[in-house]
Structure formats: structure tokens, C-alpha cells
Short mmCIF file of C-alpha atoms and ligand atoms in Angstrom, two decimals:
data_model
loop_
_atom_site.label_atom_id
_atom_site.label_comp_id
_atom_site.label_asym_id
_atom_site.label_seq_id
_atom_site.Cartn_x
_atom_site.Cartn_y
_atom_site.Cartn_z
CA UNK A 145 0.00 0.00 0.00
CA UNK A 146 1.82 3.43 -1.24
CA UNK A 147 2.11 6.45 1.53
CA UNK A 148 -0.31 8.54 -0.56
CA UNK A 149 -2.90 6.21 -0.15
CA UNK A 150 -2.56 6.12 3.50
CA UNK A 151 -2.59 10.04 3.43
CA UNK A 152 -5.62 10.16 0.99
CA UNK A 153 -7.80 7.72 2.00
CA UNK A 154 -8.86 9.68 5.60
CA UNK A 155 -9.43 12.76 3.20
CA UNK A 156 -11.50 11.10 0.58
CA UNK A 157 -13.82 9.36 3.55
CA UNK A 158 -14.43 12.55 5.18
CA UNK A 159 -15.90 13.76 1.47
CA UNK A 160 -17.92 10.50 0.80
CA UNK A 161 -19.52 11.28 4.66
CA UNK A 162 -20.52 14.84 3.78
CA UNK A 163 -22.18 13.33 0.33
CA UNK A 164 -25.56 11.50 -0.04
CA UNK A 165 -26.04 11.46 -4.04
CA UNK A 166 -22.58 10.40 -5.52
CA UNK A 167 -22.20 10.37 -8.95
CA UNK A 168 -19.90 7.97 -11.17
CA UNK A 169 -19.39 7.65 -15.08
CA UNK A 170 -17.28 4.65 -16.83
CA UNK A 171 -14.89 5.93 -19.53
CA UNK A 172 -14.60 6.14 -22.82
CA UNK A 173 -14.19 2.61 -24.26
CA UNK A 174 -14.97 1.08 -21.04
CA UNK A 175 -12.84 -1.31 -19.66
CA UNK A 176 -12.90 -3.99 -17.06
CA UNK A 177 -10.87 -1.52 -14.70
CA UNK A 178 -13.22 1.45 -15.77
CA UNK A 179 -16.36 -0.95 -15.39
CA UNK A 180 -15.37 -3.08 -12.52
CA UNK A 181 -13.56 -0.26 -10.22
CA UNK A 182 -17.32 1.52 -10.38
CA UNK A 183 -19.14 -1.27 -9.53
CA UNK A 184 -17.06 -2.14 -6.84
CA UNK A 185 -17.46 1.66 -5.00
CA UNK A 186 -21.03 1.58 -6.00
CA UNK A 187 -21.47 -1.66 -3.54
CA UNK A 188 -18.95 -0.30 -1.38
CA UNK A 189 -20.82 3.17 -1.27
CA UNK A 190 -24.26 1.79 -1.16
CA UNK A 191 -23.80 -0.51 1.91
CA UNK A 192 -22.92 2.74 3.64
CA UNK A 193 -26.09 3.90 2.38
CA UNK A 194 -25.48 6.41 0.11
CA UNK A 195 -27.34 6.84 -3.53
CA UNK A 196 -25.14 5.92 -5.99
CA UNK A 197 -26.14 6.73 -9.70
CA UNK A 198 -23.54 5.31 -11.96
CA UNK A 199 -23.49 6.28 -15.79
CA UNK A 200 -22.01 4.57 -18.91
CA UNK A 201 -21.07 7.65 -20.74
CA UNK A 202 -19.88 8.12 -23.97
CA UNK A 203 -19.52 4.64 -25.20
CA UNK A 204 -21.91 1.56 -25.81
CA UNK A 205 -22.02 -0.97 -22.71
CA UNK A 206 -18.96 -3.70 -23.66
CA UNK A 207 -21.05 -7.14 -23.88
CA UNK A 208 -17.74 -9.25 -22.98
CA UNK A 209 -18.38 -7.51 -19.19
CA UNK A 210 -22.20 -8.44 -19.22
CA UNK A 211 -21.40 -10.65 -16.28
CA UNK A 212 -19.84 -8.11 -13.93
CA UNK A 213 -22.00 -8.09 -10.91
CA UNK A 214 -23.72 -4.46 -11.04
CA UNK A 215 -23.71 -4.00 -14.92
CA UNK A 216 -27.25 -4.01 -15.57
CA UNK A 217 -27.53 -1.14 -12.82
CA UNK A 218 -25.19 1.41 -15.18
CA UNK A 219 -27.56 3.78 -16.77
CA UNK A 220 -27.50 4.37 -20.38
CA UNK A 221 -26.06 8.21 -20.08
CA UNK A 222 -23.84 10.62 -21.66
CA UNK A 223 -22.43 13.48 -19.34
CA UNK A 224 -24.44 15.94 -21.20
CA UNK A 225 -27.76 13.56 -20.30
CA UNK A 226 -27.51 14.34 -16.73
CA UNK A 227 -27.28 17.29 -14.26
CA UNK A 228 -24.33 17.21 -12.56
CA UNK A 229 -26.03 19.54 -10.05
CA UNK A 230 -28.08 16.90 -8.79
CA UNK A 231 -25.13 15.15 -6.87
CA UNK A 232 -23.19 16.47 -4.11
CA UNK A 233 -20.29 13.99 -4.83
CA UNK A 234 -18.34 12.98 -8.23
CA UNK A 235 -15.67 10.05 -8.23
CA UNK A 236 -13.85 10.08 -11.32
CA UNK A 237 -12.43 6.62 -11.69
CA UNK A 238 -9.73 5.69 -14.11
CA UNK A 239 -9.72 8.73 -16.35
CA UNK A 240 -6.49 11.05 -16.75
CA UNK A 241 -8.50 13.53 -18.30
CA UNK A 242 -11.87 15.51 -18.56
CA UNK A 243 -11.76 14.43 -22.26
CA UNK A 244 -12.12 10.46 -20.57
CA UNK A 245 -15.24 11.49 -18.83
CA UNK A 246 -16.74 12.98 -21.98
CA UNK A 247 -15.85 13.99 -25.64
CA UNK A 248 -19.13 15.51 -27.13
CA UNK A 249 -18.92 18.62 -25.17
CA UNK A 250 -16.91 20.77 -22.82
CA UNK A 251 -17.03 18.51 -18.91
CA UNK A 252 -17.42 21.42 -17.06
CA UNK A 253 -17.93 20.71 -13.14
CA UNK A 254 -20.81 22.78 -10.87
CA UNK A 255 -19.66 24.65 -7.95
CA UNK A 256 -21.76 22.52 -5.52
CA UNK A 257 -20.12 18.95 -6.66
CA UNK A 258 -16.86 17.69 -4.95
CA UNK A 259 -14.67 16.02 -7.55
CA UNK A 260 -12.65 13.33 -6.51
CA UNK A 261 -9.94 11.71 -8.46
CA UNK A 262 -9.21 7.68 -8.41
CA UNK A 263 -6.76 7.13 -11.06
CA UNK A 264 -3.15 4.66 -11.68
CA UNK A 265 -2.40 6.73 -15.03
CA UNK A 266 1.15 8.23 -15.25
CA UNK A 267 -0.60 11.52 -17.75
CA UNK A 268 -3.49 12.32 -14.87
CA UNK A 269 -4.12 15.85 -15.25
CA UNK A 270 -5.47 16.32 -11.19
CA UNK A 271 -8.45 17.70 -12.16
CA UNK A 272 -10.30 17.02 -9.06
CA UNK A 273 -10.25 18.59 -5.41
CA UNK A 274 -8.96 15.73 -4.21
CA UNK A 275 -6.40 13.25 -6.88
CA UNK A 276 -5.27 10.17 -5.80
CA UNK A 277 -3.35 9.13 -8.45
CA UNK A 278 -0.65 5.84 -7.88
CA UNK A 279 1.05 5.37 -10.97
CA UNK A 280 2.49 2.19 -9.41
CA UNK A 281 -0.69 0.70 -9.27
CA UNK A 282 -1.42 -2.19 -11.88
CA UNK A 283 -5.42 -1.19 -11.41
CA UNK A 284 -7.43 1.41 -10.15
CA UNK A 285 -9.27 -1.66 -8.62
CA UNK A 286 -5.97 -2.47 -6.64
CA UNK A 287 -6.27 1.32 -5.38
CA UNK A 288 -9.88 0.63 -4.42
CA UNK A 289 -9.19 -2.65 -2.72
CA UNK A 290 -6.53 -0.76 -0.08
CA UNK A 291 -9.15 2.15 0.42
CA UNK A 292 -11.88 -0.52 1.00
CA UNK A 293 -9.82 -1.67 3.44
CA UNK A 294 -9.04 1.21 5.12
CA UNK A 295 -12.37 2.26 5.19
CA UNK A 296 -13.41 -1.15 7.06
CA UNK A 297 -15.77 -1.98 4.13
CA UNK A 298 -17.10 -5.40 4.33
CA UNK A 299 -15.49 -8.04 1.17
CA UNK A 300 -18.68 -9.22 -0.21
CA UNK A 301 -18.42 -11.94 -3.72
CA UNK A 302 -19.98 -8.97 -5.61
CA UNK A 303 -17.26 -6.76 -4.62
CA UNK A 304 -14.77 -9.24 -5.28
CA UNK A 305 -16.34 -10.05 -8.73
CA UNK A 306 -16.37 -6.39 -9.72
CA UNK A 307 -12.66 -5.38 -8.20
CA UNK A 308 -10.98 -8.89 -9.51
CA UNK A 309 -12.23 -7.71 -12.97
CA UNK A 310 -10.31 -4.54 -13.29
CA UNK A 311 -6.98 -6.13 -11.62
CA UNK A 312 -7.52 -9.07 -13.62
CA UNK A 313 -8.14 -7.11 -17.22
CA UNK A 314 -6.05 -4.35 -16.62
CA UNK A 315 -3.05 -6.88 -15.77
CA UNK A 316 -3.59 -9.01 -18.61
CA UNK A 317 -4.24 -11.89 -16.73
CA UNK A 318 -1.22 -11.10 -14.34
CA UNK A 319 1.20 -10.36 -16.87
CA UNK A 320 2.31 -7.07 -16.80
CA UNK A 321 5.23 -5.55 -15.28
CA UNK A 322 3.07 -3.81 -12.61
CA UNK A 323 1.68 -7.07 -10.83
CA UNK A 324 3.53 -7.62 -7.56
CA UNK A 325 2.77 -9.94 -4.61
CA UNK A 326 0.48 -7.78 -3.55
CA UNK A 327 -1.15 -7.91 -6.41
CA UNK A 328 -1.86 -11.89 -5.72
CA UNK A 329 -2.01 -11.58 -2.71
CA UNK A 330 -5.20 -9.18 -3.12
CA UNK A 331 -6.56 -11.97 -5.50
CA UNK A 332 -6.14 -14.36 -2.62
CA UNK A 333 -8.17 -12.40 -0.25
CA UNK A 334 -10.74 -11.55 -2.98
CA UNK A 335 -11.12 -15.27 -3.44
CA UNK A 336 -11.57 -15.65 -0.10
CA UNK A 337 -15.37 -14.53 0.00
CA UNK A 338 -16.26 -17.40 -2.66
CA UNK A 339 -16.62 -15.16 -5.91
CA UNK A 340 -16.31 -18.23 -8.83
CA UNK A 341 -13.29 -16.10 -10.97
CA UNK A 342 -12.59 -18.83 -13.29
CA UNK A 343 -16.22 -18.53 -14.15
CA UNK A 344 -16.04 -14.65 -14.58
CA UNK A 345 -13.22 -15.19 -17.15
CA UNK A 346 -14.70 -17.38 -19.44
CA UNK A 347 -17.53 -15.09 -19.62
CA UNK A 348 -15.60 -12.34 -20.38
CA UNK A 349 -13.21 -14.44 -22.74
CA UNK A 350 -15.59 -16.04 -24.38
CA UNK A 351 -18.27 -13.77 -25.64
CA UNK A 352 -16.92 -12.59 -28.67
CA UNK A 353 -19.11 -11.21 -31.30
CA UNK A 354 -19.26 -14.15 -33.48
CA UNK A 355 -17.90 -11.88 -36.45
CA UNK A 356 -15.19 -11.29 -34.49
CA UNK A 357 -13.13 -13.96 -36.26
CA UNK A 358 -13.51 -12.61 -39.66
CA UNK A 359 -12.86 -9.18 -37.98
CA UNK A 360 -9.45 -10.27 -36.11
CA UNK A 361 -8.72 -12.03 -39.85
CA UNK A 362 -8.60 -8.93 -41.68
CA UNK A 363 -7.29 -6.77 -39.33
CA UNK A 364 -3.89 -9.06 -38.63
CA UNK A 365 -3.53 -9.34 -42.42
CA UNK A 366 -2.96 -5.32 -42.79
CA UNK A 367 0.17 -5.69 -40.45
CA UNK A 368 2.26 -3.23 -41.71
CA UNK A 369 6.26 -2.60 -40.40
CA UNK A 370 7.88 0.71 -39.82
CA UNK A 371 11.01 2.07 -38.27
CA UNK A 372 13.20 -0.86 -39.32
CA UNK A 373 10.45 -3.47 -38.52
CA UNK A 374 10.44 -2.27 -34.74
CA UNK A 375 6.71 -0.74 -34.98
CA UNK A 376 3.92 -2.84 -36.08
CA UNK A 377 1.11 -1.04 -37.39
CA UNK A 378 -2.52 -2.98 -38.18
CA UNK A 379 -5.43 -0.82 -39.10
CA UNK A 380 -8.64 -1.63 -40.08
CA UNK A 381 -11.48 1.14 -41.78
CA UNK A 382 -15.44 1.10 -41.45
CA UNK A 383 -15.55 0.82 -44.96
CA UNK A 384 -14.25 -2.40 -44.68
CA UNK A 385 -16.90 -3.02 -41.73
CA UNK A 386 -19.70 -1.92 -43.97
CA UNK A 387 -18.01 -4.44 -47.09
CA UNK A 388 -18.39 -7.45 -45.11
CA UNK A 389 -21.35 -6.75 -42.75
CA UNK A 390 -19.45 -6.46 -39.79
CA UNK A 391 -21.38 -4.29 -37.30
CA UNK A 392 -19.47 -1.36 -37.03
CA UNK A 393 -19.54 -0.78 -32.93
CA UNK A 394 -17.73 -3.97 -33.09
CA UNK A 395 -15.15 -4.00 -30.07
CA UNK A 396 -12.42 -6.68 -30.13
CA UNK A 397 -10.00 -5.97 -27.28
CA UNK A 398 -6.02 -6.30 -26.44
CA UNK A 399 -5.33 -6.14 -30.85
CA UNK A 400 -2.46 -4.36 -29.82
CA UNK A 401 -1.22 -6.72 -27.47
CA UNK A 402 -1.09 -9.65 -29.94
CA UNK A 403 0.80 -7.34 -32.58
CA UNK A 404 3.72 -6.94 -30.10
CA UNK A 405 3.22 -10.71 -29.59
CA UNK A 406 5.75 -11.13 -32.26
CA UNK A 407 9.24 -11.02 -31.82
CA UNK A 408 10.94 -7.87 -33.13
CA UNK A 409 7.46 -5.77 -32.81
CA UNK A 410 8.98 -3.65 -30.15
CA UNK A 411 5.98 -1.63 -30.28
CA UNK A 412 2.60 -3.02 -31.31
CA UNK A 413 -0.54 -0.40 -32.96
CA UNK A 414 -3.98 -0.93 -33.36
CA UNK A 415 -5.42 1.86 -35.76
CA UNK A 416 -9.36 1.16 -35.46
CA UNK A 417 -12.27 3.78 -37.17
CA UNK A 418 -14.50 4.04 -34.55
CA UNK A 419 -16.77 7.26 -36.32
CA UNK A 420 -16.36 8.24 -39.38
CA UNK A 421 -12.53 9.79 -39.42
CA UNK A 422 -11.99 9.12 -36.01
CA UNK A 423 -9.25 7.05 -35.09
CA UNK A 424 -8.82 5.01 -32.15
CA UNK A 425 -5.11 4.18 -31.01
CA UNK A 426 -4.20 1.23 -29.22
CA UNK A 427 -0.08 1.37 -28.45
CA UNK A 428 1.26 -1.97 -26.41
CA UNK A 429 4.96 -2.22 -26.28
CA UNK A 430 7.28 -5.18 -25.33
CA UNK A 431 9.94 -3.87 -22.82
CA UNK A 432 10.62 -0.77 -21.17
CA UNK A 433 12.91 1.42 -23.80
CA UNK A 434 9.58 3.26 -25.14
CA UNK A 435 7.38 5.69 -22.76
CA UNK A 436 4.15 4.92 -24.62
CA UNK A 437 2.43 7.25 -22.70
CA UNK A 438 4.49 10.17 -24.27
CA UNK A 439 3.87 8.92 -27.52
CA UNK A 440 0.07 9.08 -26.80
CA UNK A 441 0.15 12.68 -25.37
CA UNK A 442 2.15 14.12 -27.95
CA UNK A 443 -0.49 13.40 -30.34
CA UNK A 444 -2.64 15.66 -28.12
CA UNK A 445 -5.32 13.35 -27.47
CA UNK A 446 -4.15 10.68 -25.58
CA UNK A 447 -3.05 9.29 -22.75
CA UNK A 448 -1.81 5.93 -20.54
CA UNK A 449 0.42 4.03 -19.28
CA UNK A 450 4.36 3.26 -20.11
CA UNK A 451 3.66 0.04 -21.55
CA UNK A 452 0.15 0.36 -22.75
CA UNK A 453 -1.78 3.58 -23.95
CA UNK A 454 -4.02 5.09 -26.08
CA UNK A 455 -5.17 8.17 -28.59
CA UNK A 456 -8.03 9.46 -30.64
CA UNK A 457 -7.13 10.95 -33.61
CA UNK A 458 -9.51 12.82 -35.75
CA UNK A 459 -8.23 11.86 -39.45
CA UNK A 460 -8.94 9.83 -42.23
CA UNK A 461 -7.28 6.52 -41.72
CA UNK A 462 -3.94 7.47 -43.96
CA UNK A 463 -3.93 10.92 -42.31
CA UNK A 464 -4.17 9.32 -38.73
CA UNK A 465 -0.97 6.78 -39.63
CA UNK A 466 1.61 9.26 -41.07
CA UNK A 467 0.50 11.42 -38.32
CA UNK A 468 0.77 8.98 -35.66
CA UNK A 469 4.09 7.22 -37.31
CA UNK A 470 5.63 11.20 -37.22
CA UNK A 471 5.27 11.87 -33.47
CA UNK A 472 6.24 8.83 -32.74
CA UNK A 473 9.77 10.13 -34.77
CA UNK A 474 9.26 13.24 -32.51
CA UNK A 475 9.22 11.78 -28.92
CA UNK A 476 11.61 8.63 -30.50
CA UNK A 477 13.90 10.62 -33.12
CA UNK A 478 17.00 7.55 -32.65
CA UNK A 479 14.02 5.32 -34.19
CA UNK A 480 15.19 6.85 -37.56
CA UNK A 481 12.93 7.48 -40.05
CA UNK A 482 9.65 5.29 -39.95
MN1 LIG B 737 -7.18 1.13 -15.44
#
């Protein structure tokens, strides 16, 4: 448990007291961290018997996290489809930015709502009043397991479902560089209360869209190399959705992570259309010699982690590449030319 958290956590409990209507919103692309880490404080918050509204926000609900406890509770709401004035309380989970909370309009916050930070990304901006941001943290669900505990709140399965989901996504299944003992030894104690994990993870691995084959088919064939074969770049266009009757909100995750898969693909890039012109970016990289996270702000619109992190880029697909390939030159110039 890091120092800040000890120093935080009295701080943010005095806030969640003063509140009764707490607000929460999952982030753009939701993930299992994003999803689960709200769940897991709306439980946590409930049982102390607040009201806990909890919105999806920008993005469609992900169907592979259907079985997180909680998920059918998440209303279907944008920022901009709710009045921020009717909370007292906002916990921003997992988002670095206001952009994370909402892109269709400017977030701005309403003098009566507190605005508290809970984030483990390196590029957090600290918008809140309070920002407890722990880049050493392989979750935000990690962070929320310590505060639970500090806060004396009662393990239930639900809460163990909903917090092993983000440590358990957000790790890659324990893989990345981030997981420590503490990180299994949280998974121990979450186990503890009888959640069934193994049955969590199938659902979650194993409810593809069936066209997700044909999707993952296409998209692996584009693999392009740059930089002297040490970037590996794999796009795919709604146009190409469209041509073979994909559905277009299609979301097939960790692409990025099975282009650096390969030996030599020091960095791996998903390049996915998500609205017409819009880009998402999905950077995974294999060691520690590139700061991914600088790559993904210096495109202006991005964010993350060292080894994992992400952008939006609003350009045609050819646009978004040469742009994407140049700042990567920028932040990297002894990568040559790409
Ligand atoms: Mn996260």
C-alpha cells in the first residue's frame, strides 16, 4: 500500500460522509478496470447507504463484461444527459482527463459537486479537489481494494467479482510488469469470499461477437512494419466493416497486445475507425525502452500508461498513420525514419 494512499484515503472518507447522491461515469471505451472499479465503489458506497447513480457515458455498454456483478444497474447516459447539479459527490475513476469522462462537449464541473480523483495513469491531469493518483498501481481496482480496506468496508463476492475484474483485465491476466505480490495476494483475499473467478473469465473471454473472427482475420492481415520493422502497425477502416457486414460498434480488445506478440514488434498499434474519421489508437509495447504514454500525449489526445496507452485521432485513416508514425519520430527521433 503506497504512503499517498494512507494520506488520501482519511481525506476522501471525510468527502464520501458529507455526500448522499454520488455520482460515477465509466470511460470512454470502457474497460474492465473502468467498469469493474465503479461497480465495486457503488457496492462499497451503497452498503454505507449512500445513492449511488452510476453512468455509462460516452460509449456503448462492452457485452464481454455483461457478467460483472452491477452492470445491468449502469444507466444508459452521456455526461451531457444528466445534471451534474443533482449530486453532491463525483468520483472520477480511471480517467487522466476531462476528455475520458466525456468527448461531445466541454465537462465542465458545478460549484456545488466535490470532484474526486481515483486514477493509476502516469498523464493524470489532477483535475479534481482531491487526486489520488498511484502510478504504481497495476489497477485502479488495486487502489480501491486498499481504500476498502481502510475504510473497514465489508469483502462481499460482488465486490470481489467487480474489483478482480479490473486487476484481472487491466493486468492481462497477471502479466504485466506492474503485478507484484500484492497484487496476488489481493486476489487471494478476494477469493476468499467465494466469488467463482474462473467462471467470470470465461464469460468475459468467451463472448466474442461471433464476427469477431472474420474481424481479427482482416485486421492481422494489414500488419504493416515501420522504423526498421520495430513498430507494427494494423489498421482496419469502417468501410471495410460496412463491405463485409461487420457491425461497425464492433469492439475486439487487447489487438495491440497480440501485434507486439511477435518477436521484433517492439511496439505493437492498433489503428481502429470508430466514427467516421476518427481514429482510435491502441499502443502496447514489449519492454521498457519506449514511454508509450508520451507517444500518446504528444499526439494531443491521448493518454496511458508506459507500456500500454491510447489516442483518438480525428483523421482519415492514412492521415491518422503518417501522423501517428511522425510523433512517434518526434518523442523517439534515434528510431530513424519510420
Ligand atoms: Mn485502469
Amino acid at each position: 500500500m503506497s504512503d499517498q494512499i494512507k494520506k488520501l484515503a482519511p481525506l476522501i472518507w471525510s468527502e464520501i460522509q458529507k455526500a448522499s447522491k454520488i455520482l460515477m461515469h465509466c470511460h470512454r471505451n470502457p474497460d474492465g478496470d473502468s467498469v469493474g472499479g465503479v461497480l465495486a465503489s457503488k457496492f462499497a458506497l451503497e452498503s454505507l447507504g449512500k445513492s449511488v447513480t452510476v453512468i455509462w457515458g460516452d460509449s456503448p455498454p462492452p457485452t464481454t463484461l455483461s457478467s460483472v456483478p452491477g452492470y445491468a444497474s449502469i444507466l444508459r447516459k452521456n455526461w451531457f444527459e444528466i445534471n451534474p447539479t443533482d449530486f453532491d459527490l463525483f468520483l472520477a475513476q480511471d480517467s487522466s482527463s476531462l476528455g475520458q469522462i466525456s468527448n461531445l462537449g466541454e465537462v465542465k464541473f458545478p460549484e456545488n459537486l466535490t470532484v474526486i480523483v481515483i486514477d493509476h495513469h502516469v498523464t493524470n491531469d489532477n483535475y479534481g479537489k482531491i487526486n489520488l493518483v498511484g502510478p504504481s498501481y497495476p489497477a485502479v481496482c488495486q487502489i480501491l481494494y486498499d481504500l476498502f480496506s481502510l475504510w473497514d468496508i465489508k469483502l462481499t463476492p460482488d465486490i470481489a467479482l467487480c474489483l478482480f475484474t479490473g486487476i484481472y483485465t487491466d493486468t492481462g491476466g497477471f502479466k504485466y510488469p506492474l503485478v507484484t505480490k500484492e497484487t496476488f495476494q489481493i486476489a487471494a483475499k478476494l477469493a476468499e469470499t467465494g466469488a467463482d473467478f474462473p467462471k467470470l473469465i470465461f464469460e468475459m473471454e468467451n463472448s466474442q461477437d461471433p464476427k469477431s473472427i472474420e474481424y481479427m482475420g482482416m485486421f492481422f492481415s494489414s500488419v504493416e512494419h515501420y522504423f526498421g520493422g520495430n513498430v507494427a502497425v494494423c489498421s482496419i477502416t469502417r468501410q471495410q466493416l460496412l463491405e463485409k457486414q461487420i457491425d461497425l460498434d464492433i469492439d475486439v480488445p487487447e489487438l495491440a497486445n497480440a501485434i507486439k506478440s511477435a518477436v521484433g514488434n517492439e511496439i505493437g498499434i492498433s489503428l481502429t475507425e470508430k466514427d467516421q474519421d476518427v481514429i482510435r489508437v491502441s499502443m502496447r509495447t514489449r519492454g521498457n525502452k519506449y514511454d508509450l504514454s508520451k507517444i500518446a500525449v504528444a499526439t494531443g489526445a491521448g493518454g496511458g500508461h508506459p507500456v500500454a496507452a491510447g489516442a483518438t485521432i480525428k483523421k482519415p485513416m492514412a492521415e491518422a498513420k503518417k501522423f501517428l508514425l511522425e510523433t512517434i519520430q518526434k518523442v523517439y527521433p534515434d528510431l530513424g525514419r519510420p
